[in-house]
PDB file of C-alpha atoms and ligand atoms in Angstrom:
ATOM      1  CA  MET A   1       0.000   0.000   0.000  1.00 88.00           C
ATOM      2  CA  LYS A   2       1.517   3.335  -1.046  1.00 95.00           C
ATOM      3  CA  ARG A   3       1.886   6.071   1.545  1.00 96.00           C
ATOM      4  CA  ASP A   4       1.404   9.783   1.113  1.00 98.00           C
ATOM      5  CA  PHE A   5       2.694  12.677   3.162  1.00 98.00           C
ATOM      6  CA  LEU A   6      -0.062  15.287   3.236  1.00 98.00           C
ATOM      7  CA  HIS A   7       0.025  16.223   6.933  1.00 98.00           C
ATOM      8  CA  ILE A   8       2.716  15.805   9.545  1.00 97.00           C
ATOM      9  CA  ASP A   9       0.362  13.653  11.593  1.00 93.00           C
ATOM     10  CA  ASP A  10       0.114  11.171   8.719  1.00 95.00           C
ATOM     11  CA  LEU A  11       3.253   9.930  10.518  1.00 96.00           C
ATOM     12  CA  THR A  12       3.372   8.423  13.990  1.00 97.00           C
ATOM     13  CA  ALA A  13       5.549  10.015  16.666  1.00 97.00           C
ATOM     14  CA  GLY A  14       7.972   7.100  16.256  1.00 97.00           C
ATOM     15  CA  GLU A  15       8.187   7.654  12.509  1.00 97.00           C
ATOM     16  CA  ILE A  16       8.793  11.373  12.991  1.00 98.00           C
ATOM     17  CA  ARG A  17      11.713  10.582  15.306  1.00 97.00           C
ATOM     18  CA  GLN A  18      13.106   8.028  12.828  1.00 97.00           C
ATOM     19  CA  ILE A  19      12.872  10.578  10.013  1.00 98.00           C
ATOM     20  CA  LEU A  20      14.748  13.127  12.137  1.00 98.00           C
ATOM     21  CA  GLU A  21      17.561  10.579  12.606  1.00 98.00           C
ATOM     22  CA  LEU A  22      17.536   9.738   8.911  1.00 98.00           C
ATOM     23  CA  ALA A  23      17.709  13.418   7.936  1.00 98.00           C
ATOM     24  CA  ARG A  24      20.741  13.853  10.211  1.00 98.00           C
ATOM     25  CA  ASP A  25      22.429  10.873   8.559  1.00 98.00           C
ATOM     26  CA  LEU A  26      21.594  12.091   5.040  1.00 98.00           C
ATOM     27  CA  LYS A  27      22.869  15.578   5.847  1.00 98.00           C
ATOM     28  CA  ALA A  28      26.268  14.127   6.776  1.00 98.00           C
ATOM     29  CA  ARG A  29      26.341  12.016   3.610  1.00 98.00           C
ATOM     30  CA  PHE A  30      25.357  14.975   1.460  1.00 98.00           C
ATOM     31  CA  ALA A  31      28.119  17.096   3.026  1.00 97.00           C
ATOM     32  CA  ARG A  32      30.608  14.497   1.763  1.00 97.00           C
ATOM     33  CA  ARG A  33      28.742  14.332  -1.587  1.00 95.00           C
ATOM     34  CA  GLU A  34      28.706  10.610  -1.005  1.00 96.00           C
ATOM     35  CA  HIS A  35      27.730   8.352  -3.871  1.00 97.00           C
ATOM     36  CA  PHE A  36      24.192   7.476  -2.854  1.00 97.00           C
ATOM     37  CA  ARG A  37      21.722   6.479  -5.512  1.00 97.00           C
ATOM     38  CA  PRO A  38      18.604   4.837  -4.051  1.00 97.00           C
ATOM     39  CA  PHE A  39      16.457   6.525  -6.703  1.00 97.00           C
ATOM     40  CA  ALA A  40      18.541   5.509  -9.753  1.00 97.00           C
ATOM     41  CA  ASN A  41      16.281   5.079 -12.786  1.00 96.00           C
ATOM     42  CA  ARG A  42      13.401   6.645 -10.882  1.00 97.00           C
ATOM     43  CA  SER A  43      11.554   9.864 -11.593  1.00 98.00           C
ATOM     44  CA  LEU A  44       9.766  12.479  -9.561  1.00 98.00           C
ATOM     45  CA  ALA A  45       7.004  14.755 -10.902  1.00 98.00           C
ATOM     46  CA  MET A  46       6.920  18.161  -9.198  1.00 98.00           C
ATOM     47  CA  ILE A  47       3.657  20.058  -9.713  1.00 98.00           C
ATOM     48  CA  PHE A  48       3.817  23.716  -8.710  1.00 98.00           C
ATOM     49  CA  ALA A  49       0.646  25.792  -8.943  1.00 97.00           C
ATOM     50  CA  LYS A  50       2.363  28.565  -6.924  1.00 97.00           C
ATOM     51  CA  PRO A  51       5.879  30.084  -7.009  1.00 97.00           C
ATOM     52  CA  SER A  52       8.755  28.543  -5.033  1.00 98.00           C
ATOM     53  CA  ALA A  53      12.499  28.882  -4.487  1.00 98.00           C
ATOM     54  CA  ARG A  54      13.397  26.599  -1.572  1.00 98.00           C
ATOM     55  CA  THR A  55      10.881  23.832  -2.144  1.00 98.00           C
ATOM     56  CA  ARG A  56      11.486  23.491  -5.846  1.00 98.00           C
ATOM     57  CA  VAL A  57      15.278  23.635  -5.653  1.00 98.00           C
ATOM     58  CA  SER A  58      15.617  21.408  -2.587  1.00 98.00           C
ATOM     59  CA  PHE A  59      13.364  18.656  -3.946  1.00 98.00           C
ATOM     60  CA  GLU A  60      14.968  18.780  -7.373  1.00 98.00           C
ATOM     61  CA  THR A  61      18.575  18.786  -6.203  1.00 98.00           C
ATOM     62  CA  GLY A  62      17.832  16.252  -3.472  1.00 98.00           C
ATOM     63  CA  PHE A  63      16.254  13.780  -5.849  1.00 98.00           C
ATOM     64  CA  ALA A  64      19.083  14.245  -8.362  1.00 98.00           C
ATOM     65  CA  TRP A  65      21.701  13.612  -5.641  1.00 98.00           C
ATOM     66  CA  MET A  66      19.863  10.388  -4.774  1.00 97.00           C
ATOM     67  CA  GLY A  67      20.245   9.269  -8.387  1.00 97.00           C
ATOM     68  CA  GLY A  68      16.811  10.106  -9.769  1.00 98.00           C
ATOM     69  CA  HIS A  69      15.384  12.483 -12.325  1.00 98.00           C
ATOM     70  CA  ALA A  70      13.011  15.257 -11.233  1.00 98.00           C
ATOM     71  CA  VAL A  71      10.573  16.912 -13.648  1.00 98.00           C
ATOM     72  CA  TYR A  72       9.488  20.422 -12.673  1.00 98.00           C
ATOM     73  CA  LEU A  73       6.008  21.405 -13.831  1.00 97.00           C
ATOM     74  CA  SER A  74       5.416  25.144 -13.466  1.00 96.00           C
ATOM     75  CA  PRO A  75       2.038  26.798 -12.856  1.00 94.00           C
ATOM     76  CA  GLN A  76       1.738  27.326 -16.626  1.00 93.00           C
ATOM     77  CA  ASP A  77       2.630  23.776 -17.594  1.00 94.00           C
ATOM     78  CA  ILE A  78      -0.281  21.638 -16.521  1.00 91.00           C
ATOM     79  CA  GLU A  79      -2.736  24.041 -14.865  1.00 91.00           C
ATOM     80  CA  ILE A  80      -3.961  21.269 -12.606  1.00 93.00           C
ATOM     81  CA  GLY A  81      -7.703  21.412 -12.001  1.00 90.00           C
ATOM     82  CA  LYS A  82      -8.182  23.892 -14.834  1.00 92.00           C
ATOM     83  CA  ARG A  83      -6.734  22.479 -18.030  1.00 93.00           C
ATOM     84  CA  GLU A  84      -7.171  18.964 -16.700  1.00 94.00           C
ATOM     85  CA  ALA A  85      -8.994  17.358 -13.774  1.00 97.00           C
ATOM     86  CA  VAL A  86      -6.893  16.640 -10.689  1.00 98.00           C
ATOM     87  CA  LYS A  87      -7.818  12.943 -10.786  1.00 98.00           C
ATOM     88  CA  ASP A  88      -6.699  12.664 -14.418  1.00 98.00           C
ATOM     89  CA  VAL A  89      -3.351  14.340 -13.725  1.00 98.00           C
ATOM     90  CA  ALA A  90      -2.920  11.933 -10.789  1.00 98.00           C
ATOM     91  CA  ARG A  91      -3.365   8.821 -12.902  1.00 98.00           C
ATOM     92  CA  VAL A  92      -1.334  10.037 -15.869  1.00 98.00           C
ATOM     93  CA  LEU A  93       1.672  11.148 -13.798  1.00 98.00           C
ATOM     94  CA  SER A  94       1.568   7.904 -11.795  1.00 98.00           C
ATOM     95  CA  ARG A  95       2.275   6.019 -15.011  1.00 98.00           C
ATOM     96  CA  TYR A  96       5.499   7.935 -15.691  1.00 98.00           C
ATOM     97  CA  ASN A  97       6.781   8.659 -12.198  1.00 98.00           C
ATOM     98  CA  ASP A  98       7.616   6.950  -8.930  1.00 97.00           C
ATOM     99  CA  LEU A  99       6.705   9.874  -6.708  1.00 98.00           C
ATOM    100  CA  ILE A 100       4.688  13.101  -6.994  1.00 98.00           C
ATOM    101  CA  VAL A 101       5.412  16.326  -5.104  1.00 98.00           C
ATOM    102  CA  ALA A 102       2.721  19.003  -5.362  1.00 98.00           C
ATOM    103  CA  ARG A 103       2.260  22.618  -4.258  1.00 98.00           C
ATOM    104  CA  LEU A 104      -1.378  23.546  -4.759  1.00 98.00           C
ATOM    105  CA  PHE A 105      -3.961  26.070  -3.622  1.00 97.00           C
ATOM    106  CA  ALA A 106      -6.933  24.099  -2.267  1.00 98.00           C
ATOM    107  CA  HIS A 107      -6.123  21.372   0.221  1.00 98.00           C
ATOM    108  CA  ALA A 108      -8.983  19.286  -1.220  1.00 98.00           C
ATOM    109  CA  ASN A 109      -6.994  19.097  -4.452  1.00 98.00           C
ATOM    110  CA  ILE A 110      -3.972  17.464  -2.853  1.00 98.00           C
ATOM    111  CA  ARG A 111      -6.264  14.985  -1.121  1.00 98.00           C
ATOM    112  CA  GLU A 112      -7.802  14.136  -4.497  1.00 98.00           C
ATOM    113  CA  LEU A 113      -4.375  13.897  -6.110  1.00 98.00           C
ATOM    114  CA  ALA A 114      -3.286  11.430  -3.437  1.00 98.00           C
ATOM    115  CA  GLU A 115      -6.501   9.452  -3.685  1.00 98.00           C
ATOM    116  CA  TYR A 116      -6.140   8.857  -7.418  1.00 98.00           C
ATOM    117  CA  ALA A 117      -2.344   8.624  -7.707  1.00 98.00           C
ATOM    118  CA  THR A 118      -0.915   5.132  -7.461  1.00 98.00           C
ATOM    119  CA  VAL A 119       2.469   6.493  -6.301  1.00 98.00           C
ATOM    120  CA  PRO A 120       3.232   8.408  -3.071  1.00 98.00           C
ATOM    121  CA  VAL A 121       2.217  12.074  -3.035  1.00 98.00           C
ATOM    122  CA  VAL A 122       4.109  14.645  -0.947  1.00 98.00           C
ATOM    123  CA  ASN A 123       2.470  17.941   0.021  1.00 98.00           C
ATOM    124  CA  ALA A 124       4.826  20.800  -0.878  1.00 98.00           C
ATOM    125  CA  LEU A 125       2.363  23.393   0.595  1.00 98.00           C
ATOM    126  CA  THR A 126      -1.315  24.065   0.231  1.00 98.00           C
ATOM    127  CA  ASP A 127      -3.433  26.931   1.516  1.00 98.00           C
ATOM    128  CA  TYR A 128      -4.000  24.735   4.569  1.00 98.00           C
ATOM    129  CA  ASN A 129      -0.555  23.433   5.553  1.00 98.00           C
ATOM    130  CA  HIS A 130       3.150  22.950   4.779  1.00 98.00           C
ATOM    131  CA  PRO A 131       4.284  19.701   6.431  1.00 98.00           C
ATOM    132  CA  CYS A 132       7.744  19.474   4.795  1.00 98.00           C
ATOM    133  CA  GLN A 133       8.553  22.905   6.198  1.00 98.00           C
ATOM    134  CA  VAL A 134       7.580  22.088   9.758  1.00 98.00           C
ATOM    135  CA  MET A 135       9.521  18.816   9.594  1.00 98.00           C
ATOM    136  CA  ALA A 136      12.607  20.792   8.552  1.00 99.00           C
ATOM    137  CA  ASP A 137      11.862  23.302  11.314  1.00 99.00           C
ATOM    138  CA  ILE A 138      11.705  20.757  14.099  1.00 98.00           C
ATOM    139  CA  PHE A 139      14.828  19.074  12.719  1.00 98.00           C
ATOM    140  CA  THR A 140      16.641  22.428  12.840  1.00 99.00           C
ATOM    141  CA  ILE A 141      15.517  23.071  16.419  1.00 98.00           C
ATOM    142  CA  TRP A 142      16.736  19.599  17.390  1.00 98.00           C
ATOM    143  CA  GLU A 143      20.102  20.242  15.707  1.00 98.00           C
ATOM    144  CA  VAL A 144      20.595  23.622  17.371  1.00 98.00           C
ATOM    145  CA  ARG A 145      19.264  22.808  20.863  1.00 97.00           C
ATOM    146  CA  GLY A 146      20.343  19.168  20.908  1.00 97.00           C
ATOM    147  CA  ARG A 147      16.984  18.110  22.361  1.00 97.00           C
ATOM    148  CA  LEU A 148      13.271  18.531  21.792  1.00 97.00           C
ATOM    149  CA  ASP A 149      11.917  18.327  25.306  1.00 96.00           C
ATOM    150  CA  ASP A 150      10.690  21.360  27.210  1.00 97.00           C
ATOM    151  CA  LEU A 151      10.253  23.408  24.049  1.00 98.00           C
ATOM    152  CA  LYS A 152       8.228  26.603  23.753  1.00 98.00           C
ATOM    153  CA  VAL A 153       7.641  27.854  20.213  1.00 98.00           C
ATOM    154  CA  THR A 154       5.833  31.158  19.782  1.00 99.00           C
ATOM    155  CA  TYR A 155       4.539  31.965  16.337  1.00 99.00           C
ATOM    156  CA  VAL A 156       3.700  35.634  15.752  1.00 99.00           C
ATOM    157  CA  GLY A 157       1.616  36.657  12.746  1.00 98.00           C
ATOM    158  CA  ASP A 158      -1.058  35.233  10.482  1.00 98.00           C
ATOM    159  CA  GLY A 159      -2.901  32.071  11.588  1.00 98.00           C
ATOM    160  CA  ASN A 160      -2.020  30.462   8.277  1.00 98.00           C
ATOM    161  CA  ASN A 161      -0.754  27.207   6.764  1.00 98.00           C
ATOM    162  CA  MET A 162       2.405  27.319   8.915  1.00 98.00           C
ATOM    163  CA  VAL A 163       0.328  27.555  12.098  1.00 98.00           C
ATOM    164  CA  HIS A 164      -1.792  24.578  11.028  1.00 98.00           C
ATOM    165  CA  SER A 165       1.440  22.656  10.433  1.00 98.00           C
ATOM    166  CA  TRP A 166       2.739  23.481  13.912  1.00 98.00           C
ATOM    167  CA  LEU A 167      -0.597  22.535  15.447  1.00 98.00           C
ATOM    168  CA  ARG A 168      -0.565  19.190  13.706  1.00 98.00           C
ATOM    169  CA  LEU A 169       3.012  18.616  14.857  1.00 98.00           C
ATOM    170  CA  ALA A 170       1.849  19.402  18.397  1.00 98.00           C
ATOM    171  CA  ALA A 171      -0.587  16.503  18.010  1.00 97.00           C
ATOM    172  CA  ARG A 172       2.403  14.178  17.640  1.00 98.00           C
ATOM    173  CA  LEU A 173       5.282  15.657  19.680  1.00 98.00           C
ATOM    174  CA  PRO A 174       4.879  17.384  23.053  1.00 98.00           C
ATOM    175  CA  LEU A 175       5.320  21.137  22.685  1.00 97.00           C
ATOM    176  CA  HIS A 176       4.255  24.382  24.209  1.00 98.00           C
ATOM    177  CA  PHE A 177       2.964  26.110  21.092  1.00 98.00           C
ATOM    178  CA  VAL A 178       1.696  29.678  21.221  1.00 98.00           C
ATOM    179  CA  CYS A 179       0.195  31.517  18.270  1.00 98.00           C
ATOM    180  CA  ALA A 180      -0.102  35.293  18.630  1.00 98.00           C
ATOM    181  CA  CYS A 181      -2.297  36.650  15.855  1.00 98.00           C
ATOM    182  CA  PRO A 182      -4.782  39.501  15.314  1.00 98.00           C
ATOM    183  CA  GLU A 183      -8.417  38.631  16.152  1.00 96.00           C
ATOM    184  CA  GLY A 184      -9.479  38.322  12.516  1.00 96.00           C
ATOM    185  CA  TYR A 185      -6.567  36.096  11.472  1.00 98.00           C
ATOM    186  CA  LEU A 186      -7.003  33.011  13.614  1.00 98.00           C
ATOM    187  CA  PRO A 187      -5.976  29.494  12.622  1.00 98.00           C
ATOM    188  CA  GLU A 188      -8.781  27.070  11.773  1.00 98.00           C
ATOM    189  CA  ALA A 189     -10.710  26.239  14.974  1.00 98.00           C
ATOM    190  CA  ALA A 190     -11.019  22.537  14.156  1.00 98.00           C
ATOM    191  CA  THR A 191      -7.247  22.189  13.817  1.00 98.00           C
ATOM    192  CA  VAL A 192      -6.688  23.963  17.149  1.00 98.00           C
ATOM    193  CA  GLU A 193      -9.227  21.667  18.813  1.00 98.00           C
ATOM    194  CA  GLN A 194      -7.731  18.561  17.223  1.00 97.00           C
ATOM    195  CA  ALA A 195      -4.284  19.475  18.572  1.00 98.00           C
ATOM    196  CA  ARG A 196      -5.685  20.225  22.034  1.00 98.00           C
ATOM    197  CA  ALA A 197      -7.750  17.033  22.068  1.00 98.00           C
ATOM    198  CA  THR A 198      -4.650  14.837  21.976  1.00 97.00           C
ATOM    199  CA  GLY A 199      -3.689  16.257  25.376  1.00 97.00           C
ATOM    200  CA  LEU A 200      -0.050  15.962  24.361  1.00 98.00           C
ATOM    201  CA  SER A 201       0.874  19.624  23.994  1.00 98.00           C
ATOM    202  CA  ARG A 202       0.018  22.944  25.538  1.00 98.00           C
ATOM    203  CA  ILE A 203      -1.624  25.138  22.901  1.00 98.00           C
ATOM    204  CA  GLU A 204      -2.365  28.827  23.370  1.00 98.00           C
ATOM    205  CA  ILE A 205      -3.926  31.269  20.909  1.00 98.00           C
ATOM    206  CA  LEU A 206      -3.228  34.822  22.071  1.00 98.00           C
ATOM    207  CA  HIS A 207      -3.496  38.336  20.695  1.00 98.00           C
ATOM    208  CA  ASP A 208      -0.695  40.037  22.633  1.00 98.00           C
ATOM    209  CA  PRO A 209       2.683  39.311  21.001  1.00 98.00           C
ATOM    210  CA  ARG A 210       4.726  40.533  23.989  1.00 98.00           C
ATOM    211  CA  ALA A 211       2.953  38.244  26.441  1.00 98.00           C
ATOM    212  CA  ALA A 212       3.100  35.398  23.915  1.00 98.00           C
ATOM    213  CA  VAL A 213       6.883  35.459  23.443  1.00 98.00           C
ATOM    214  CA  ASP A 214       7.719  35.436  27.169  1.00 98.00           C
ATOM    215  CA  GLN A 215      10.366  32.727  27.789  1.00 98.00           C
ATOM    216  CA  ALA A 216       9.994  31.351  24.245  1.00 98.00           C
ATOM    217  CA  ASP A 217      12.804  29.109  23.000  1.00 98.00           C
ATOM    218  CA  VAL A 218      11.847  29.961  19.428  1.00 98.00           C
ATOM    219  CA  VAL A 219      10.082  32.976  17.960  1.00 99.00           C
ATOM    220  CA  TYR A 220       8.709  32.078  14.544  1.00 99.00           C
ATOM    221  CA  THR A 221       7.043  34.232  11.925  1.00 98.00           C
ATOM    222  CA  ASP A 222       5.844  34.103   8.338  1.00 98.00           C
ATOM    223  CA  VAL A 223       4.511  36.576   5.782  1.00 98.00           C
ATOM    224  CA  TRP A 224       1.313  38.423   6.647  1.00 98.00           C
ATOM    225  CA  ALA A 225      -0.134  37.761   3.175  1.00 97.00           C
ATOM    226  CA  SER A 226       0.438  34.247   1.885  1.00 98.00           C
ATOM    227  CA  MET A 227       0.470  33.194  -1.743  1.00 97.00           C
ATOM    228  CA  GLY A 228      -3.071  33.580  -3.052  1.00 95.00           C
ATOM    229  CA  ARG A 229      -3.693  36.445  -0.566  1.00 94.00           C
ATOM    230  CA  LYS A 230      -1.203  38.978  -1.883  1.00 95.00           C
ATOM    231  CA  HIS A 231      -4.079  41.243  -3.033  1.00 96.00           C
ATOM    232  CA  GLU A 232      -4.938  41.703   0.684  1.00 96.00           C
ATOM    233  CA  THR A 233      -1.455  43.037   1.491  1.00 94.00           C
ATOM    234  CA  GLU A 234      -2.509  46.608   2.357  1.00 95.00           C
ATOM    235  CA  ALA A 235      -5.413  45.635   4.611  1.00 96.00           C
ATOM    236  CA  ARG A 236      -3.228  43.053   6.306  1.00 98.00           C
ATOM    237  CA  GLN A 237      -0.458  45.583   6.938  1.00 97.00           C
ATOM    238  CA  ARG A 238      -2.987  47.615   8.928  1.00 97.00           C
ATOM    239  CA  ALA A 239      -4.383  44.592  10.767  1.00 98.00           C
ATOM    240  CA  PHE A 240      -0.930  43.287  11.732  1.00 98.00           C
ATOM    241  CA  GLN A 241       0.387  46.506  13.277  1.00 98.00           C
ATOM    242  CA  GLY A 242       2.145  45.497  16.496  1.00 97.00           C
ATOM    243  CA  PHE A 243       2.793  41.953  15.267  1.00 98.00           C
ATOM    244  CA  GLN A 244       6.218  42.606  13.722  1.00 98.00           C
ATOM    245  CA  VAL A 245       9.010  40.418  15.090  1.00 98.00           C
ATOM    246  CA  ASN A 246      11.533  43.178  15.647  1.00 98.00           C
ATOM    247  CA  GLU A 247      14.435  43.692  18.013  1.00 98.00           C
ATOM    248  CA  ALA A 248      12.131  44.883  20.823  1.00 98.00           C
ATOM    249  CA  LEU A 249       9.919  41.796  20.559  1.00 98.00           C
ATOM    250  CA  MET A 250      12.952  39.490  20.544  1.00 98.00           C
ATOM    251  CA  ALA A 251      14.199  41.269  23.685  1.00 98.00           C
ATOM    252  CA  ALA A 252      10.767  40.739  25.296  1.00 98.00           C
ATOM    253  CA  THR A 253      11.327  36.951  25.400  1.00 98.00           C
ATOM    254  CA  GLY A 254      13.593  37.557  28.408  1.00 98.00           C
ATOM    255  CA  ARG A 255      16.079  34.959  27.200  1.00 96.00           C
ATOM    256  CA  ASP A 256      18.372  33.967  24.304  1.00 97.00           C
ATOM    257  CA  SER A 257      15.616  32.865  21.966  1.00 98.00           C
ATOM    258  CA  LEU A 258      16.085  31.622  18.429  1.00 98.00           C
ATOM    259  CA  PHE A 259      14.422  33.362  15.487  1.00 99.00           C
ATOM    260  CA  MET A 260      12.913  31.294  12.681  1.00 99.00           C
ATOM    261  CA  HIS A 261      11.061  32.109   9.461  1.00 98.00           C
ATOM    262  CA  CYS A 262      10.073  29.674   6.726  1.00 98.00           C
ATOM    263  CA  LEU A 263      11.020  32.322   4.112  1.00 98.00           C
ATOM    264  CA  PRO A 264      10.549  34.155   1.825  1.00 98.00           C
ATOM    265  CA  ALA A 265      10.617  37.066   4.290  1.00 98.00           C
ATOM    266  CA  GLU A 266       9.234  40.530   3.635  1.00 97.00           C
ATOM    267  CA  ARG A 267      11.792  42.501   5.623  1.00 98.00           C
ATOM    268  CA  GLY A 268      10.243  45.609   7.185  1.00 97.00           C
ATOM    269  CA  LEU A 269       6.831  43.941   7.523  1.00 97.00           C
ATOM    270  CA  GLU A 270       6.564  40.756   9.600  1.00 98.00           C
ATOM    271  CA  THR A 271      10.197  41.071  10.672  1.00 98.00           C
ATOM    272  CA  THR A 272      13.164  43.396  10.353  1.00 98.00           C
ATOM    273  CA  ASP A 273      16.489  43.285   8.603  1.00 98.00           C
ATOM    274  CA  GLY A 274      18.134  43.461  12.040  1.00 98.00           C
ATOM    275  CA  VAL A 275      16.379  40.366  13.376  1.00 98.00           C
ATOM    276  CA  MET A 276      16.979  38.424  10.151  1.00 98.00           C
ATOM    277  CA  GLU A 277      20.700  39.171  10.359  1.00 98.00           C
ATOM    278  CA  SER A 278      21.049  38.776  14.133  1.00 98.00           C
ATOM    279  CA  PRO A 279      22.911  35.900  15.845  1.00 98.00           C
ATOM    280  CA  ALA A 280      19.499  34.625  17.033  1.00 98.00           C
ATOM    281  CA  SER A 281      18.426  34.007  13.445  1.00 98.00           C
ATOM    282  CA  ILE A 282      18.728  30.431  12.186  1.00 98.00           C
ATOM    283  CA  VAL A 283      16.688  31.017   9.042  1.00 98.00           C
ATOM    284  CA  PHE A 284      19.347  29.850   6.587  1.00 98.00           C
ATOM    285  CA  GLN A 285      20.130  26.656   8.486  1.00 98.00           C
ATOM    286  CA  GLN A 286      16.371  26.142   8.540  1.00 98.00           C
ATOM    287  CA  ALA A 287      16.176  26.645   4.749  1.00 98.00           C
ATOM    288  CA  GLU A 288      19.173  24.362   4.180  1.00 98.00           C
ATOM    289  CA  ASN A 289      17.512  21.601   6.169  1.00 98.00           C
ATOM    290  CA  ARG A 290      14.574  21.456   3.777  1.00 98.00           C
ATOM    291  CA  LEU A 291      16.842  19.457   1.464  1.00 98.00           C
ATOM    292  CA  HIS A 292      17.891  16.852   4.003  1.00 98.00           C
ATOM    293  CA  MET A 293      14.471  16.507   5.577  1.00 98.00           C
ATOM    294  CA  GLN A 294      12.724  16.044   2.238  1.00 98.00           C
ATOM    295  CA  ASN A 295      15.307  13.479   1.182  1.00 98.00           C
ATOM    296  CA  ALA A 296      14.476  11.600   4.380  1.00 98.00           C
ATOM    297  CA  ILE A 297      10.735  11.881   3.700  1.00 98.00           C
ATOM    298  CA  MET A 298      11.085  10.666   0.102  1.00 98.00           C
ATOM    299  CA  LEU A 299      13.226   7.727   1.197  1.00 97.00           C
ATOM    300  CA  THR A 300      10.754   6.825   3.919  1.00 97.00           C
ATOM    301  CA  LEU A 301       7.791   6.854   1.530  1.00 96.00           C
ATOM    302  CA  ALA A 302       9.398   5.361  -1.540  1.00 92.00           C
ATOM    303  CA  GLY A 303      12.854   4.172  -0.537  1.00 78.00           C
ATOM    304  CA  ASN A 304      14.324   1.007  -1.969  1.00 66.00           C
ATOM    305  CA  PRO A 305      11.909   1.384  -4.871  1.00 52.00           C
TER     306      PRO A 305
HETATM  307  N1   CP B   1       9.601  28.069   2.624  1.00 94.33           N
HETATM  308  C1   CP B   1       9.232  27.738   1.394  1.00 94.33           C
HETATM  309  O1   CP B   1       8.464  26.796   1.141  1.00 94.33           O
HETATM  310  O2   CP B   1       9.816  28.501   0.424  1.00 94.33           O
HETATM  311  P1   CP B   1       9.442  28.538  -1.112  1.00 94.33           P
HETATM  312  O3   CP B   1       8.049  29.099  -1.216  1.00 94.33           O
HETATM  313  O4   CP B   1      10.470  29.415  -1.756  1.00 94.33           O
HETATM  314  O5   CP B   1       9.480  27.137  -1.647  1.00 94.33           O
HETATM  315  N1  NVA B   2       2.472  31.132   4.368  1.00 94.33           N
HETATM  316  C1  NVA B   2       3.331  31.251   3.217  1.00 94.33           C
HETATM  317  C2  NVA B   2       4.432  30.242   3.286  1.00 94.33           C
HETATM  318  C3  NVA B   2       5.417  30.312   2.167  1.00 94.33           C
HETATM  319  C4  NVA B   2       6.459  29.239   2.251  1.00 94.33           C
HETATM  320  C5  NVA B   2       2.517  31.099   1.955  1.00 94.33           C
HETATM  321  O1  NVA B   2       1.667  30.198   1.905  1.00 94.33           O
HETATM  322  O2  NVA B   2       2.719  31.868   1.018  1.00 94.33           O
END
């Protein structure tokens, strides 16, 4: 039975920990540019309905390093769901490829893609979530701190796909997760409830960024207007006043907190140039780890093909 990776909690806690170990091992092998070709003679279809730098390049270079061939399909190439039905694209690409990675708008579309594809499907971001990113994020925190216990992550900004990803991680690994967002920009209530219902993590949704970051190990932010919402940029800039992760907010944690951002960052809006460039910022290590984490995910789903 093929396995997909659409949400972080499609994995068990044990599998998440195994994937973290595998990513660490693959990172060391990649650093040596070791000859490692588990995907020789295999191909990966990469469907992108939205722009991407990190996700596209890390999947493509990662799959090539592992001996396979990756085919990038831009938003103009297949126009999934418009030029052709999602379920048709799923079955056609499954006949050429061993794995499908997709970045789409509606989450229902990636569910449909996975339902009809006969090869594993990996979610490379939807309007709802971004599981590869949060896997790379928790891997980075583990690398930098050396442990995952007793962890407080405060997210400041829009209750968007990154927040849903953190909430779903909190349903698998114990965390203290705080989301500080304006009243009108909350994460989906059902996802918050689902995370709380596991009883594993402490989840808080607050509206005061200074109170939220107190004693945080990690302060995390993301753009105020996600892809597909860029036309709301001006209204959002007004709504998010006071939610910028700047030097004063980092100082308000009361400790040596780490700063993380999934990138791309809009410097001067959700964060500042100073915070991005500060010693607290681990954003580039975080971006680098997308490669190693996704290699680990692909191997776990479709390894030894
Ligand atoms: N963080 C992230 O997914 O970046 P891209 O949109 O550039 O892929
Ligand atoms: N929330 C952002 C994340 C980009 C990686 C977006 O969806 O545009």
